[in-house]
JSON list of C-alpha atoms in Angstrom, two decimals:
[
{"chain": "A", "resi": 1, "resn": "UNK", "atom": "CA", "xyz": [3.66, 4.38, -20.95]},
{"chain": "A", "resi": 2, "resn": "UNK", "atom": "CA", "xyz": [3.61, 4.08, -24.74]},
{"chain": "A", "resi": 3, "resn": "UNK", "atom": "CA", "xyz": [0.64, 4.92, -26.90]},
{"chain": "A", "resi": 4, "resn": "UNK", "atom": "CA", "xyz": [0.97, 2.78, -29.98]},
{"chain": "A", "resi": 5, "resn": "UNK", "atom": "CA", "xyz": [-2.18, 2.76, -32.15]},
{"chain": "A", "resi": 6, "resn": "UNK", "atom": "CA", "xyz": [-2.76, -0.89, -31.11]},
{"chain": "A", "resi": 7, "resn": "UNK", "atom": "CA", "xyz": [-1.07, -3.43, -28.93]},
{"chain": "A", "resi": 8, "resn": "UNK", "atom": "CA", "xyz": [-0.59, -6.86, -30.77]},
{"chain": "A", "resi": 9, "resn": "UNK", "atom": "CA", "xyz": [-0.17, -9.58, -28.14]},
{"chain": "A", "resi": 10, "resn": "UNK", "atom": "CA", "xyz": [-2.67, -10.96, -25.49]},
{"chain": "A", "resi": 11, "resn": "UNK", "atom": "CA", "xyz": [-3.73, -7.49, -24.03]},
{"chain": "A", "resi": 12, "resn": "UNK", "atom": "CA", "xyz": [-5.72, -6.81, -20.95]},
{"chain": "A", "resi": 13, "resn": "UNK", "atom": "CA", "xyz": [-7.73, -3.56, -20.36]},
{"chain": "A", "resi": 14, "resn": "UNK", "atom": "CA", "xyz": [-8.33, -2.68, -16.88]},
{"chain": "A", "resi": 15, "resn": "UNK", "atom": "CA", "xyz": [-11.68, -1.07, -16.51]},
{"chain": "A", "resi": 16, "resn": "UNK", "atom": "CA", "xyz": [-11.01, 0.51, -13.26]},
{"chain": "A", "resi": 17, "resn": "UNK", "atom": "CA", "xyz": [-8.73, 3.09, -11.52]},
{"chain": "A", "resi": 18, "resn": "UNK", "atom": "CA", "xyz": [-6.47, 3.68, -8.59]},
{"chain": "A", "resi": 19, "resn": "UNK", "atom": "CA", "xyz": [-4.95, 0.89, -6.48]},
{"chain": "A", "resi": 20, "resn": "UNK", "atom": "CA", "xyz": [-7.25, -1.64, -7.89]},
{"chain": "A", "resi": 21, "resn": "UNK", "atom": "CA", "xyz": [-6.11, -1.00, -11.36]},
{"chain": "A", "resi": 22, "resn": "UNK", "atom": "CA", "xyz": [-2.47, -0.97, -10.13]},
{"chain": "A", "resi": 23, "resn": "UNK", "atom": "CA", "xyz": [-2.76, -4.54, -8.68]},
{"chain": "A", "resi": 24, "resn": "UNK", "atom": "CA", "xyz": [-4.51, -5.94, -11.65]},
{"chain": "A", "resi": 25, "resn": "UNK", "atom": "CA", "xyz": [-1.79, -4.35, -13.95]},
{"chain": "A", "resi": 26, "resn": "UNK", "atom": "CA", "xyz": [1.10, -5.71, -11.91]},
{"chain": "A", "resi": 27, "resn": "UNK", "atom": "CA", "xyz": [-0.52, -9.20, -12.07]},
{"chain": "A", "resi": 28, "resn": "UNK", "atom": "CA", "xyz": [-0.93, -9.00, -15.88]},
{"chain": "A", "resi": 29, "resn": "UNK", "atom": "CA", "xyz": [2.75, -7.81, -16.21]},
{"chain": "A", "resi": 30, "resn": "UNK", "atom": "CA", "xyz": [3.82, -10.70, -14.30]},
{"chain": "A", "resi": 31, "resn": "UNK", "atom": "CA", "xyz": [1.79, -13.05, -16.62]},
{"chain": "A", "resi": 32, "resn": "UNK", "atom": "CA", "xyz": [3.40, -11.41, -19.76]},
{"chain": "A", "resi": 33, "resn": "UNK", "atom": "CA", "xyz": [0.38, -9.72, -20.83]},
{"chain": "A", "resi": 34, "resn": "UNK", "atom": "CA", "xyz": [0.31, -6.15, -22.51]},
{"chain": "A", "resi": 35, "resn": "UNK", "atom": "CA", "xyz": [-1.88, -3.82, -20.41]},
{"chain": "A", "resi": 36, "resn": "UNK", "atom": "CA", "xyz": [-4.22, -1.06, -21.11]},
{"chain": "A", "resi": 37, "resn": "UNK", "atom": "CA", "xyz": [-5.31, 1.55, -18.59]},
{"chain": "A", "resi": 38, "resn": "UNK", "atom": "CA", "xyz": [-8.36, 3.70, -19.04]},
{"chain": "A", "resi": 39, "resn": "UNK", "atom": "CA", "xyz": [-8.88, 7.23, -17.28]},
{"chain": "A", "resi": 40, "resn": "UNK", "atom": "CA", "xyz": [-10.94, 9.99, -16.65]},
{"chain": "A", "resi": 41, "resn": "UNK", "atom": "CA", "xyz": [-9.37, 13.42, -17.14]},
{"chain": "A", "resi": 42, "resn": "UNK", "atom": "CA", "xyz": [-8.60, 13.83, -13.26]},
{"chain": "A", "resi": 43, "resn": "UNK", "atom": "CA", "xyz": [-6.47, 10.66, -13.17]},
{"chain": "A", "resi": 44, "resn": "UNK", "atom": "CA", "xyz": [-4.55, 11.40, -16.37]},
{"chain": "A", "resi": 45, "resn": "UNK", "atom": "CA", "xyz": [-1.07, 11.61, -14.29]},
{"chain": "A", "resi": 46, "resn": "UNK", "atom": "CA", "xyz": [-2.09, 8.75, -11.84]},
{"chain": "A", "resi": 47, "resn": "UNK", "atom": "CA", "xyz": [0.35, 5.86, -11.30]},
{"chain": "A", "resi": 48, "resn": "UNK", "atom": "CA", "xyz": [-1.92, 3.41, -12.62]},
{"chain": "A", "resi": 49, "resn": "UNK", "atom": "CA", "xyz": [-2.08, 5.19, -16.14]},
{"chain": "A", "resi": 50, "resn": "UNK", "atom": "CA", "xyz": [1.71, 5.42, -16.46]},
{"chain": "A", "resi": 51, "resn": "UNK", "atom": "CA", "xyz": [2.26, 1.74, -15.31]},
{"chain": "A", "resi": 52, "resn": "UNK", "atom": "CA", "xyz": [0.22, 0.40, -18.28]},
{"chain": "A", "resi": 53, "resn": "UNK", "atom": "CA", "xyz": [1.64, -0.27, -21.68]},
{"chain": "A", "resi": 54, "resn": "UNK", "atom": "CA", "xyz": [-1.13, 1.83, -23.21]},
{"chain": "A", "resi": 55, "resn": "UNK", "atom": "CA", "xyz": [-3.60, 4.42, -21.78]},
{"chain": "A", "resi": 56, "resn": "UNK", "atom": "CA", "xyz": [-6.90, 5.29, -23.27]},
{"chain": "A", "resi": 57, "resn": "UNK", "atom": "CA", "xyz": [-8.82, 8.31, -22.16]},
{"chain": "A", "resi": 58, "resn": "UNK", "atom": "CA", "xyz": [-12.34, 7.85, -21.23]},
{"chain": "A", "resi": 59, "resn": "UNK", "atom": "CA", "xyz": [-13.77, 11.38, -20.64]},
{"chain": "A", "resi": 60, "resn": "UNK", "atom": "CA", "xyz": [-14.30, 13.95, -18.18]},
{"chain": "A", "resi": 61, "resn": "UNK", "atom": "CA", "xyz": [-14.46, 13.44, -14.43]},
{"chain": "A", "resi": 62, "resn": "UNK", "atom": "CA", "xyz": [-18.25, 12.56, -14.41]},
{"chain": "A", "resi": 63, "resn": "UNK", "atom": "CA", "xyz": [-18.09, 8.93, -13.91]},
{"chain": "A", "resi": 64, "resn": "UNK", "atom": "CA", "xyz": [-21.13, 8.22, -16.05]},
{"chain": "A", "resi": 65, "resn": "UNK", "atom": "CA", "xyz": [-19.26, 9.61, -18.93]},
{"chain": "A", "resi": 66, "resn": "UNK", "atom": "CA", "xyz": [-16.06, 7.70, -18.14]},
{"chain": "A", "resi": 67, "resn": "UNK", "atom": "CA", "xyz": [-15.50, 4.60, -15.87]},
{"chain": "A", "resi": 68, "resn": "UNK", "atom": "CA", "xyz": [-19.27, 3.94, -15.87]},
{"chain": "A", "resi": 69, "resn": "UNK", "atom": "CA", "xyz": [-19.78, 4.17, -19.57]},
{"chain": "A", "resi": 70, "resn": "UNK", "atom": "CA", "xyz": [-20.00, 0.82, -21.04]},
{"chain": "A", "resi": 71, "resn": "UNK", "atom": "CA", "xyz": [-20.00, 2.19, -24.55]},
{"chain": "A", "resi": 72, "resn": "UNK", "atom": "CA", "xyz": [-16.85, 4.21, -23.72]},
{"chain": "A", "resi": 73, "resn": "UNK", "atom": "CA", "xyz": [-15.11, 1.45, -22.28]},
{"chain": "A", "resi": 74, "resn": "UNK", "atom": "CA", "xyz": [-15.82, -1.03, -25.38]},
{"chain": "A", "resi": 75, "resn": "UNK", "atom": "CA", "xyz": [-14.61, 1.83, -27.55]},
{"chain": "A", "resi": 76, "resn": "UNK", "atom": "CA", "xyz": [-11.32, 1.97, -25.54]},
{"chain": "A", "resi": 77, "resn": "UNK", "atom": "CA", "xyz": [-10.98, -1.81, -25.92]},
{"chain": "A", "resi": 78, "resn": "UNK", "atom": "CA", "xyz": [-11.43, -1.61, -29.59]},
{"chain": "A", "resi": 79, "resn": "UNK", "atom": "CA", "xyz": [-9.09, 1.31, -30.09]},
{"chain": "A", "resi": 80, "resn": "UNK", "atom": "CA", "xyz": [-6.43, -0.44, -27.98]},
{"chain": "A", "resi": 81, "resn": "UNK", "atom": "CA", "xyz": [-6.63, -3.81, -29.53]},
{"chain": "A", "resi": 82, "resn": "UNK", "atom": "CA", "xyz": [-7.39, -5.34, -26.16]},
{"chain": "A", "resi": 83, "resn": "UNK", "atom": "CA", "xyz": [-8.38, -9.02, -26.16]},
{"chain": "A", "resi": 84, "resn": "UNK", "atom": "CA", "xyz": [-9.71, -9.12, -22.62]},
{"chain": "A", "resi": 85, "resn": "UNK", "atom": "CA", "xyz": [-11.27, -6.96, -20.08]},
{"chain": "A", "resi": 86, "resn": "UNK", "atom": "CA", "xyz": [-10.82, -7.25, -16.39]},
{"chain": "A", "resi": 87, "resn": "UNK", "atom": "CA", "xyz": [-13.31, -4.89, -14.43]},
{"chain": "A", "resi": 88, "resn": "UNK", "atom": "CA", "xyz": [-11.30, -4.81, -11.01]},
{"chain": "A", "resi": 89, "resn": "UNK", "atom": "CA", "xyz": [-13.91, -4.25, -8.32]},
{"chain": "A", "resi": 90, "resn": "UNK", "atom": "CA", "xyz": [-16.58, -1.71, -7.66]},
{"chain": "A", "resi": 91, "resn": "UNK", "atom": "CA", "xyz": [-17.73, 0.38, -10.60]},
{"chain": "A", "resi": 92, "resn": "UNK", "atom": "CA", "xyz": [-19.15, -2.33, -13.25]},
{"chain": "A", "resi": 93, "resn": "UNK", "atom": "CA", "xyz": [-17.41, -5.42, -11.71]},
{"chain": "A", "resi": 94, "resn": "UNK", "atom": "CA", "xyz": [-20.96, -6.72, -10.49]},
{"chain": "A", "resi": 95, "resn": "UNK", "atom": "CA", "xyz": [-22.85, -5.39, -13.65]},
{"chain": "A", "resi": 96, "resn": "UNK", "atom": "CA", "xyz": [-24.09, -8.49, -15.64]},
{"chain": "A", "resi": 97, "resn": "UNK", "atom": "CA", "xyz": [-24.98, -6.13, -18.59]},
{"chain": "A", "resi": 98, "resn": "UNK", "atom": "CA", "xyz": [-21.28, -5.04, -18.82]},
{"chain": "A", "resi": 99, "resn": "UNK", "atom": "CA", "xyz": [-19.92, -8.60, -18.71]},
{"chain": "A", "resi": 100, "resn": "UNK", "atom": "CA", "xyz": [-22.55, -9.50, -21.40]},
{"chain": "A", "resi": 101, "resn": "UNK", "atom": "CA", "xyz": [-21.46, -6.54, -23.52]},
{"chain": "A", "resi": 102, "resn": "UNK", "atom": "CA", "xyz": [-17.76, -7.40, -23.32]},
{"chain": "A", "resi": 103, "resn": "UNK", "atom": "CA", "xyz": [-18.34, -10.89, -24.40]},
{"chain": "A", "resi": 104, "resn": "UNK", "atom": "CA", "xyz": [-20.66, -9.99, -27.03]},
{"chain": "A", "resi": 105, "resn": "UNK", "atom": "CA", "xyz": [-17.92, -7.83, -28.37]},
{"chain": "A", "resi": 106, "resn": "UNK", "atom": "CA", "xyz": [-15.73, -10.74, -28.83]},
{"chain": "A", "resi": 107, "resn": "UNK", "atom": "CA", "xyz": [-13.60, -10.01, -25.76]},
{"chain": "A", "resi": 108, "resn": "UNK", "atom": "CA", "xyz": [-12.62, -12.21, -22.92]},
{"chain": "A", "resi": 109, "resn": "UNK", "atom": "CA", "xyz": [-14.44, -11.18, -19.75]},
{"chain": "A", "resi": 110, "resn": "UNK", "atom": "CA", "xyz": [-12.26, -11.72, -16.63]},
{"chain": "A", "resi": 111, "resn": "UNK", "atom": "CA", "xyz": [-14.64, -12.26, -13.95]},
{"chain": "A", "resi": 112, "resn": "UNK", "atom": "CA", "xyz": [-17.81, -14.37, -13.29]},
{"chain": "A", "resi": 113, "resn": "UNK", "atom": "CA", "xyz": [-20.19, -14.96, -15.98]},
{"chain": "A", "resi": 114, "resn": "UNK", "atom": "CA", "xyz": [-23.20, -12.76, -16.43]},
{"chain": "A", "resi": 115, "resn": "UNK", "atom": "CA", "xyz": [-25.51, -15.47, -15.26]},
{"chain": "A", "resi": 116, "resn": "UNK", "atom": "CA", "xyz": [-23.35, -15.79, -11.96]},
{"chain": "A", "resi": 117, "resn": "UNK", "atom": "CA", "xyz": [-23.35, -11.95, -11.45]},
{"chain": "A", "resi": 118, "resn": "UNK", "atom": "CA", "xyz": [-27.01, -11.91, -11.74]},
{"chain": "A", "resi": 119, "resn": "UNK", "atom": "CA", "xyz": [-27.50, -14.97, -9.13]},
{"chain": "A", "resi": 120, "resn": "UNK", "atom": "CA", "xyz": [-25.09, -13.45, -6.77]},
{"chain": "A", "resi": 121, "resn": "UNK", "atom": "CA", "xyz": [-27.09, -10.10, -6.94]},
{"chain": "A", "resi": 122, "resn": "UNK", "atom": "CA", "xyz": [-30.12, -11.93, -5.37]},
{"chain": "A", "resi": 123, "resn": "UNK", "atom": "CA", "xyz": [-29.09, -12.82, -1.91]},
{"chain": "A", "resi": 124, "resn": "UNK", "atom": "CA", "xyz": [-31.87, -15.33, -1.58]},
{"chain": "A", "resi": 125, "resn": "UNK", "atom": "CA", "xyz": [-30.94, -17.10, -4.71]},
{"chain": "A", "resi": 126, "resn": "UNK", "atom": "CA", "xyz": [-27.07, -16.97, -3.96]},
{"chain": "A", "resi": 127, "resn": "UNK", "atom": "CA", "xyz": [-27.77, -18.80, -0.55]},
{"chain": "A", "resi": 128, "resn": "UNK", "atom": "CA", "xyz": [-29.91, -21.34, -2.48]},
{"chain": "A", "resi": 129, "resn": "UNK", "atom": "CA", "xyz": [-27.23, -21.92, -4.91]},
{"chain": "A", "resi": 130, "resn": "UNK", "atom": "CA", "xyz": [-24.52, -22.20, -2.19]},
{"chain": "A", "resi": 131, "resn": "UNK", "atom": "CA", "xyz": [-26.60, -24.74, -0.23]},
{"chain": "A", "resi": 132, "resn": "UNK", "atom": "CA", "xyz": [-27.09, -26.62, -3.70]},
{"chain": "A", "resi": 133, "resn": "UNK", "atom": "CA", "xyz": [-23.40, -26.59, -4.16]},
{"chain": "A", "resi": 134, "resn": "UNK", "atom": "CA", "xyz": [-22.77, -28.13, -0.52]},
{"chain": "A", "resi": 135, "resn": "UNK", "atom": "CA", "xyz": [-21.41, -24.94, 0.82]},
{"chain": "A", "resi": 136, "resn": "UNK", "atom": "CA", "xyz": [-21.88, -24.68, 4.64]},
{"chain": "A", "resi": 137, "resn": "UNK", "atom": "CA", "xyz": [-24.44, -21.75, 5.32]},
{"chain": "A", "resi": 138, "resn": "UNK", "atom": "CA", "xyz": [-25.76, -20.03, 8.55]},
{"chain": "A", "resi": 139, "resn": "UNK", "atom": "CA", "xyz": [-29.29, -20.95, 9.11]},
{"chain": "A", "resi": 140, "resn": "UNK", "atom": "CA", "xyz": [-31.93, -18.36, 7.81]},
{"chain": "A", "resi": 141, "resn": "UNK", "atom": "CA", "xyz": [-35.53, -17.58, 7.70]},
{"chain": "A", "resi": 142, "resn": "UNK", "atom": "CA", "xyz": [-37.13, -15.90, 4.66]},
{"chain": "A", "resi": 143, "resn": "UNK", "atom": "CA", "xyz": [-40.21, -14.86, 6.72]},
{"chain": "A", "resi": 144, "resn": "UNK", "atom": "CA", "xyz": [-39.01, -12.90, 9.73]},
{"chain": "A", "resi": 145, "resn": "UNK", "atom": "CA", "xyz": [-40.73, -13.47, 12.95]},
{"chain": "A", "resi": 146, "resn": "UNK", "atom": "CA", "xyz": [-40.11, -13.96, 16.66]},
{"chain": "A", "resi": 147, "resn": "UNK", "atom": "CA", "xyz": [-40.41, -17.87, 16.33]},
{"chain": "A", "resi": 148, "resn": "UNK", "atom": "CA", "xyz": [-38.03, -17.87, 13.36]},
{"chain": "A", "resi": 149, "resn": "UNK", "atom": "CA", "xyz": [-35.42, -15.68, 15.36]},
{"chain": "A", "resi": 150, "resn": "UNK", "atom": "CA", "xyz": [-36.02, -18.13, 18.35]},
{"chain": "A", "resi": 151, "resn": "UNK", "atom": "CA", "xyz": [-35.40, -21.23, 16.19]},
{"chain": "A", "resi": 152, "resn": "UNK", "atom": "CA", "xyz": [-32.21, -19.74, 14.54]},
{"chain": "A", "resi": 153, "resn": "UNK", "atom": "CA", "xyz": [-30.93, -18.52, 17.77]},
{"chain": "A", "resi": 154, "resn": "UNK", "atom": "CA", "xyz": [-29.14, -15.31, 19.17]},
{"chain": "A", "resi": 155, "resn": "UNK", "atom": "CA", "xyz": [-27.12, -13.29, 18.27]},
{"chain": "A", "resi": 156, "resn": "UNK", "atom": "CA", "xyz": [-29.08, -12.63, 15.30]},
{"chain": "A", "resi": 157, "resn": "UNK", "atom": "CA", "xyz": [-28.15, -10.80, 12.08]},
{"chain": "A", "resi": 158, "resn": "UNK", "atom": "CA", "xyz": [-31.03, -9.28, 10.03]},
{"chain": "A", "resi": 159, "resn": "UNK", "atom": "CA", "xyz": [-30.05, -8.73, 6.54]},
{"chain": "A", "resi": 160, "resn": "UNK", "atom": "CA", "xyz": [-32.28, -7.47, 3.67]},
{"chain": "A", "resi": 161, "resn": "UNK", "atom": "CA", "xyz": [-32.45, -9.84, 0.71]},
{"chain": "A", "resi": 162, "resn": "UNK", "atom": "CA", "xyz": [-31.96, -6.75, -1.75]},
{"chain": "A", "resi": 163, "resn": "UNK", "atom": "CA", "xyz": [-29.48, -4.03, -1.03]},
{"chain": "A", "resi": 164, "resn": "UNK", "atom": "CA", "xyz": [-25.71, -3.88, -1.14]},
{"chain": "A", "resi": 165, "resn": "UNK", "atom": "CA", "xyz": [-22.83, -4.83, 1.05]},
{"chain": "A", "resi": 166, "resn": "UNK", "atom": "CA", "xyz": [-23.21, -4.01, 4.65]},
{"chain": "A", "resi": 167, "resn": "UNK", "atom": "CA", "xyz": [-26.15, -1.70, 4.14]},
{"chain": "A", "resi": 168, "resn": "UNK", "atom": "CA", "xyz": [-29.31, -2.80, 5.83]},
{"chain": "A", "resi": 169, "resn": "UNK", "atom": "CA", "xyz": [-27.81, -5.11, 8.51]}
]
């Protein structure tokens, strides 16, 4: 890892850590891009930090002051001369506000647009968009009832319209 004041070519900042960051960094290297890792204090010697062309310290172990700080991540991009930001997954990858802040800062956001992130965060809207796009979907009912369940058939999965991942199934 080198620590020049700024990298000069197309430069990707990876706003994540661990194996996620390593995979994004490896792909960026294969594409000939310079890379910037960001790290919180506990990760200072981690492989993903040393595998990047440059590393920028975000701050202490507290995630709100490091990996989840939009302000600090944008500051790291500015300090490093990054031209693009990849969020990895988890952390801020599904945060439309972060995506918007990155593009408003004049950087390339490597991920879904803020509008898409917002739409995908609403499970009902996401399903409607999928249907409009011609994507095959499973039958659903938005007003749960015994009649709706019988109409859909069994086995049946009940999923909350709000909530994350597998929680609430």
